[in-house]
Coordinates of C-alpha atoms in Angstrom, one line a residue:
Chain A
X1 CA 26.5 44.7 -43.7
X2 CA 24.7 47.2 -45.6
X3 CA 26.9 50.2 -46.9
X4 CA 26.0 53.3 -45.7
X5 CA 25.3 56.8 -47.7
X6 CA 27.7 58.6 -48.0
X7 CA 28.1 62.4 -48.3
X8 CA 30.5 64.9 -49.1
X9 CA 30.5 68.7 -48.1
X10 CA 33.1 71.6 -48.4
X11 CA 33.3 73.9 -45.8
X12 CA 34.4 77.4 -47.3
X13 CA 35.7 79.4 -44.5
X14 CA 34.3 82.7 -43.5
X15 CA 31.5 82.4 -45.5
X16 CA 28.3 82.9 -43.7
X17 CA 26.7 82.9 -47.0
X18 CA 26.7 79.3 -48.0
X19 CA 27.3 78.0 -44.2
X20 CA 24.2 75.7 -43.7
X21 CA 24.4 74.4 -47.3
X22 CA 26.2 70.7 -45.5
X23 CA 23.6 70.8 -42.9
X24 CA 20.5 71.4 -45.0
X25 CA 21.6 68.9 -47.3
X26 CA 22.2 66.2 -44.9
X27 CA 18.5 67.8 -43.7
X28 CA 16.7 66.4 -47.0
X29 CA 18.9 63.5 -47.3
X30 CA 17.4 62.1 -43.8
X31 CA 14.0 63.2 -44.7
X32 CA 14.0 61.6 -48.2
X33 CA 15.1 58.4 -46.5
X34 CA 12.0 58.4 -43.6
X35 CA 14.0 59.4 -40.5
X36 CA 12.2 60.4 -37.7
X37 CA 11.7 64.5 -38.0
X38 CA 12.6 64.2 -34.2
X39 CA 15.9 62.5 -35.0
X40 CA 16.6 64.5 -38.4
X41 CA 16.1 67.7 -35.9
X42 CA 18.9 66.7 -33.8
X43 CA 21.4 65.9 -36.7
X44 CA 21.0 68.8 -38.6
X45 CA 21.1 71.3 -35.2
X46 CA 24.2 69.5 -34.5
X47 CA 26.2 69.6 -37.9
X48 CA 24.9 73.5 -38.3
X49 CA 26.9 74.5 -35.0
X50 CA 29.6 72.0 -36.0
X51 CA 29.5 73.9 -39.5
X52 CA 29.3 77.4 -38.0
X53 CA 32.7 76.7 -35.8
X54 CA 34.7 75.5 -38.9
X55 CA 33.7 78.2 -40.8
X56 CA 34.1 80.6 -37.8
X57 CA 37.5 79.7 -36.0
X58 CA 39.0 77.4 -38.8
X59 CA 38.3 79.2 -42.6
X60 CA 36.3 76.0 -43.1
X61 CA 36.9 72.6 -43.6
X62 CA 35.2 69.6 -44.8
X63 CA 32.0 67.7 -43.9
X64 CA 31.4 63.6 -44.1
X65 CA 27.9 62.2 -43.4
X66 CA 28.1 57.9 -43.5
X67 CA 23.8 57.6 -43.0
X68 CA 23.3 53.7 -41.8
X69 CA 19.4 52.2 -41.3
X70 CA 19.7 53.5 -37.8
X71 CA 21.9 55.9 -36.8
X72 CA 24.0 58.7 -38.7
X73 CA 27.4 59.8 -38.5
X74 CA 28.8 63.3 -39.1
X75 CA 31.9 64.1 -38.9
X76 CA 33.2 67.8 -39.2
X77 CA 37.1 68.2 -40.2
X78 CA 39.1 71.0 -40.0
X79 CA 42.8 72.8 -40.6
X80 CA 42.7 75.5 -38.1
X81 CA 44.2 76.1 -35.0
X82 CA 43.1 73.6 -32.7
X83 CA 41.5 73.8 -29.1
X84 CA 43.4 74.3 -26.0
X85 CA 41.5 73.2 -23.6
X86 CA 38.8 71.3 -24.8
X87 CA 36.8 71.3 -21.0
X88 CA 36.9 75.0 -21.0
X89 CA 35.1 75.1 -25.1
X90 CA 32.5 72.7 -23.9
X91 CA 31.7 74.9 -21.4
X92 CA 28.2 77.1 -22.4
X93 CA 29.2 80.6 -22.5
X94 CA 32.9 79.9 -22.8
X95 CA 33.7 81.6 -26.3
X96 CA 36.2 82.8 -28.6
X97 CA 34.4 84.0 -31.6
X98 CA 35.2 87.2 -32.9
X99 CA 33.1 90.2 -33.1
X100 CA 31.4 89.8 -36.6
X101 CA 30.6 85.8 -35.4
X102 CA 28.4 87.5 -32.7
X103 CA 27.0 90.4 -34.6
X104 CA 25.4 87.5 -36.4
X105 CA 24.0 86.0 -33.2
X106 CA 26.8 83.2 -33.1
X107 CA 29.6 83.5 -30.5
X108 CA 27.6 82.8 -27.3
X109 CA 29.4 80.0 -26.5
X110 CA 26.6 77.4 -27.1
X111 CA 28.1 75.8 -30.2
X112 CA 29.4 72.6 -28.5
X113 CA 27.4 72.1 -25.7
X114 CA 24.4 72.5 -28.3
X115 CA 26.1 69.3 -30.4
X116 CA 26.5 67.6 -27.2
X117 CA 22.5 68.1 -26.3
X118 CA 21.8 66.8 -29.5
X119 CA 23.9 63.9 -29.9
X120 CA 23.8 60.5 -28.6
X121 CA 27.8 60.6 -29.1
X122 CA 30.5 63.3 -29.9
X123 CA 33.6 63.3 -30.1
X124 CA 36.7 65.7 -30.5
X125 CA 40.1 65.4 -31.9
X126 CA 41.9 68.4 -32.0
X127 CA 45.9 69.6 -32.0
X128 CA 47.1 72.7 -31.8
X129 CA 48.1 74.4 -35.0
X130 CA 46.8 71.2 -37.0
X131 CA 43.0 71.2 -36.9
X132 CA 40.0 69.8 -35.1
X133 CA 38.1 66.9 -36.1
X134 CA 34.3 66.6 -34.6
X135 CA 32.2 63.0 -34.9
X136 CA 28.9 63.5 -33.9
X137 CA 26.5 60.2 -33.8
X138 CA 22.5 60.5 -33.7
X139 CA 20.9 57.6 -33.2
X140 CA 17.0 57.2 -35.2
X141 CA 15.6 55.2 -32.5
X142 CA 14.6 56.9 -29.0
Chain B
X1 CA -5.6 76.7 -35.8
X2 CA -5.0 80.4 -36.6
X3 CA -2.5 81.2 -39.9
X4 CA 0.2 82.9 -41.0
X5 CA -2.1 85.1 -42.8
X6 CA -4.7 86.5 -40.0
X7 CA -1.1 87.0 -37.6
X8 CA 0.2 89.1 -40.1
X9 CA -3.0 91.5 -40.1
X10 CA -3.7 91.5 -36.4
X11 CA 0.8 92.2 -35.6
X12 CA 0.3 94.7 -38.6
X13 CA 3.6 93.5 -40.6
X14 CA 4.6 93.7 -44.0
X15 CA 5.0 90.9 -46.3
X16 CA 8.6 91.2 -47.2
X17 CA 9.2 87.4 -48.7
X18 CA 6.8 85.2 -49.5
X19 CA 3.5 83.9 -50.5
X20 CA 0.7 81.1 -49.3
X21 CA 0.8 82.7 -45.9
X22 CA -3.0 80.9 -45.9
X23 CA -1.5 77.7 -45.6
X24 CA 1.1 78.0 -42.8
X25 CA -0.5 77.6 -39.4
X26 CA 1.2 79.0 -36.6
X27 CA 0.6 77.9 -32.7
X28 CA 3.2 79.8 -31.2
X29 CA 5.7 82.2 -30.9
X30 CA 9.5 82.5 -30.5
X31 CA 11.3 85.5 -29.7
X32 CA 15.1 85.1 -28.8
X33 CA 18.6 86.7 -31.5
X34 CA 20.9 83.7 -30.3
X35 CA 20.6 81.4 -32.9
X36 CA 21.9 78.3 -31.1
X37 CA 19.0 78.8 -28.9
X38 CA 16.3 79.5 -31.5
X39 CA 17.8 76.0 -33.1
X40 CA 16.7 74.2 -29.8
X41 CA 13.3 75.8 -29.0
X42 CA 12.0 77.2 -31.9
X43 CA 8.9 74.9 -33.4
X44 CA 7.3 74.8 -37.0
X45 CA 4.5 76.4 -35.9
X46 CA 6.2 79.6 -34.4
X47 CA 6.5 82.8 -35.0
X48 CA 10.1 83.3 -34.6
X49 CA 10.8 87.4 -33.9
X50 CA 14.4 88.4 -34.0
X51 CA 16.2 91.4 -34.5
X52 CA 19.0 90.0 -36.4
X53 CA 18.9 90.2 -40.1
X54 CA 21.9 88.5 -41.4
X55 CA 22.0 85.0 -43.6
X56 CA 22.5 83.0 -40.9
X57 CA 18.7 83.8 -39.8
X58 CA 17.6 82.1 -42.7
X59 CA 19.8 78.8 -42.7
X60 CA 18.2 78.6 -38.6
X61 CA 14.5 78.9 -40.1
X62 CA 15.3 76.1 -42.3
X63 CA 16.4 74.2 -39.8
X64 CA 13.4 74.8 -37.2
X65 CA 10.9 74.8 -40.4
X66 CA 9.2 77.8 -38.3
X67 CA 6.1 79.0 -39.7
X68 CA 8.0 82.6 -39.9
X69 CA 10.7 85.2 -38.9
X70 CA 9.5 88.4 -38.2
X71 CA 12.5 91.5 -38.0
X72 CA 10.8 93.6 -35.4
X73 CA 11.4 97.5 -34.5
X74 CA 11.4 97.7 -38.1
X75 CA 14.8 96.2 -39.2
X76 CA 15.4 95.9 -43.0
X77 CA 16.2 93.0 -44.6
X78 CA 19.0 92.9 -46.7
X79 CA 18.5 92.1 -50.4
X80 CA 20.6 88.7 -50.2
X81 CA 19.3 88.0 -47.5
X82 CA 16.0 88.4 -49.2
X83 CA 17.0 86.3 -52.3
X84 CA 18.0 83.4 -49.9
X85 CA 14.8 83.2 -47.7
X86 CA 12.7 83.4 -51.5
X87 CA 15.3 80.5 -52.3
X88 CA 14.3 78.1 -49.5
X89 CA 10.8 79.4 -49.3
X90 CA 11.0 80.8 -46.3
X91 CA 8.5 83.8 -45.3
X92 CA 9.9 87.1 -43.5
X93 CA 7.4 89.7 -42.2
X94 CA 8.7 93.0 -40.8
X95 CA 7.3 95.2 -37.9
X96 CA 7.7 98.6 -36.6
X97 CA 7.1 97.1 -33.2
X98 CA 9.6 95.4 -30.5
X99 CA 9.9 92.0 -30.2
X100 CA 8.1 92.4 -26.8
X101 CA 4.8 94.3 -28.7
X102 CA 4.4 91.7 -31.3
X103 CA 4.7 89.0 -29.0
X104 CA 2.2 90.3 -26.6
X105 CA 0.2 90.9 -29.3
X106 CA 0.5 87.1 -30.8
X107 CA 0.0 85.9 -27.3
X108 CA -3.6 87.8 -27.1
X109 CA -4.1 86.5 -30.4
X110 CA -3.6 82.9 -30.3
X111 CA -5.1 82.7 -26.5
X112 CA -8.4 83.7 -28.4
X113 CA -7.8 81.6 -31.5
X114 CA -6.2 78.1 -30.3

């Protein structure tokens, strides 16, 4: 089996500032290898919500990208306080940002339905007061 | 196709980052300030006309690779927010008009120039 690419991000929390830097790098790393734009789209959409909640409602947290020949995995880790009820957050329009999250057009409560529309697969592990892990899978292929 | 360039004269807007506007053709036009929807619909060749002004606009024009943003009813851009779009080459053109104005005013443009 091939070994895939790996890649490393930190997430520094409330920093609107750099968040996008893990997405826009995964962005070129798909492009330099010849993904589909469609499919590079999708991946990057997804980990720039994923990013924006970490950096939101967790002060950050780290990013992992494993890139195989066909699909990609991303997986967004954080230390905050967990989700309650994980139904309810998938919900569009179901949000608990604060203020400044929304003065900044975040906080609509489309961050994790919007990873689920682009994703072929998502996952989320999360425990209260421990952190929140999210694995999001895009596929190359159509 | 119609360009960056001959938009920006006909909507009237200001240069306020970047250069080779020649080169960018545009097709369309975006106009929505929730950036988890502009991520979705927005397309390269759009004019994507926002309100909001913070850092985060730029990081969703990367992503969409959208020919522009431009801050309608004359928003300022802030300078880091400035240094960043020169950073990842990403043009911003400001309006005094709404967002509803300049997109009228793109649709009339681009019906006539497809």
């Amino acid at each position: 089996m091939i070994e895939p690419v790996k890649l490393e991000y930190k997430i520094r929390g409330s920093d609107f500032i750099n968040a996008g830097e893990a997405s826009s790098g995964t962005k070129k790393a798909l492009n330099r290898l010849g993904v589909s734009p469609a499919a590079v789209k999708r991946a990057a959409i997804a980990m720039y919500e994923a990013e924006i909640n970490a950096v939101i409602h967790a002060d950050g947290g780290e990013a992992e990208v494993f890139i195989y020949s066909d699909h990609v995995i991303i997986r967004i880790i954080d230390q905050g306080p967990g989700i309650p009820d994980v139904s309810l957050a998938m919900q569009e329009g179901w949000s608990t940002a604060p203020d400044i999250a929304r003065e900044m057009g975040f906080g609509a409560g489309m961050g994790l339905p919007n990873i689920k529309k682009h994703s072929d697969d998502m996952s989320i592990e999360t425990e209260i007061g421990k952190g929140t892990t999210v694995t999001i899978t895009v596929r190359f292929q159509v | 196709m119609a360009t960056l360039d001959q938009v920006r004269e006909v909507l009237g807007a200001q240069i306020l980052v970047g250069n080779d506007l020649d080169q960018r053709p545009v097709a369309g036009g975006y106009a929505c300030d929730m950036l988890s929807w502009v991520m979705s619909h927005a397309q390269p060749t759009d004019v994507w006309m926002t309100i909001l002004n913070s850092i985060n606009v730029i990081a969703v024009a990367v992503l969409t690779d959208c020919a522009c943003v431009l801050l309608t009813e004359g928003v300022e851009l802030p300078p880091d927010v400035a240094a960043r779009a020169q950073d990842k080459g990403v043009v911003v053109l400001g309006t005094q008009a709404s967002t509803y104005e300049a997109s009228a005013r793109l649709h009339a443009f681009l019906n006539q120039h497809p």
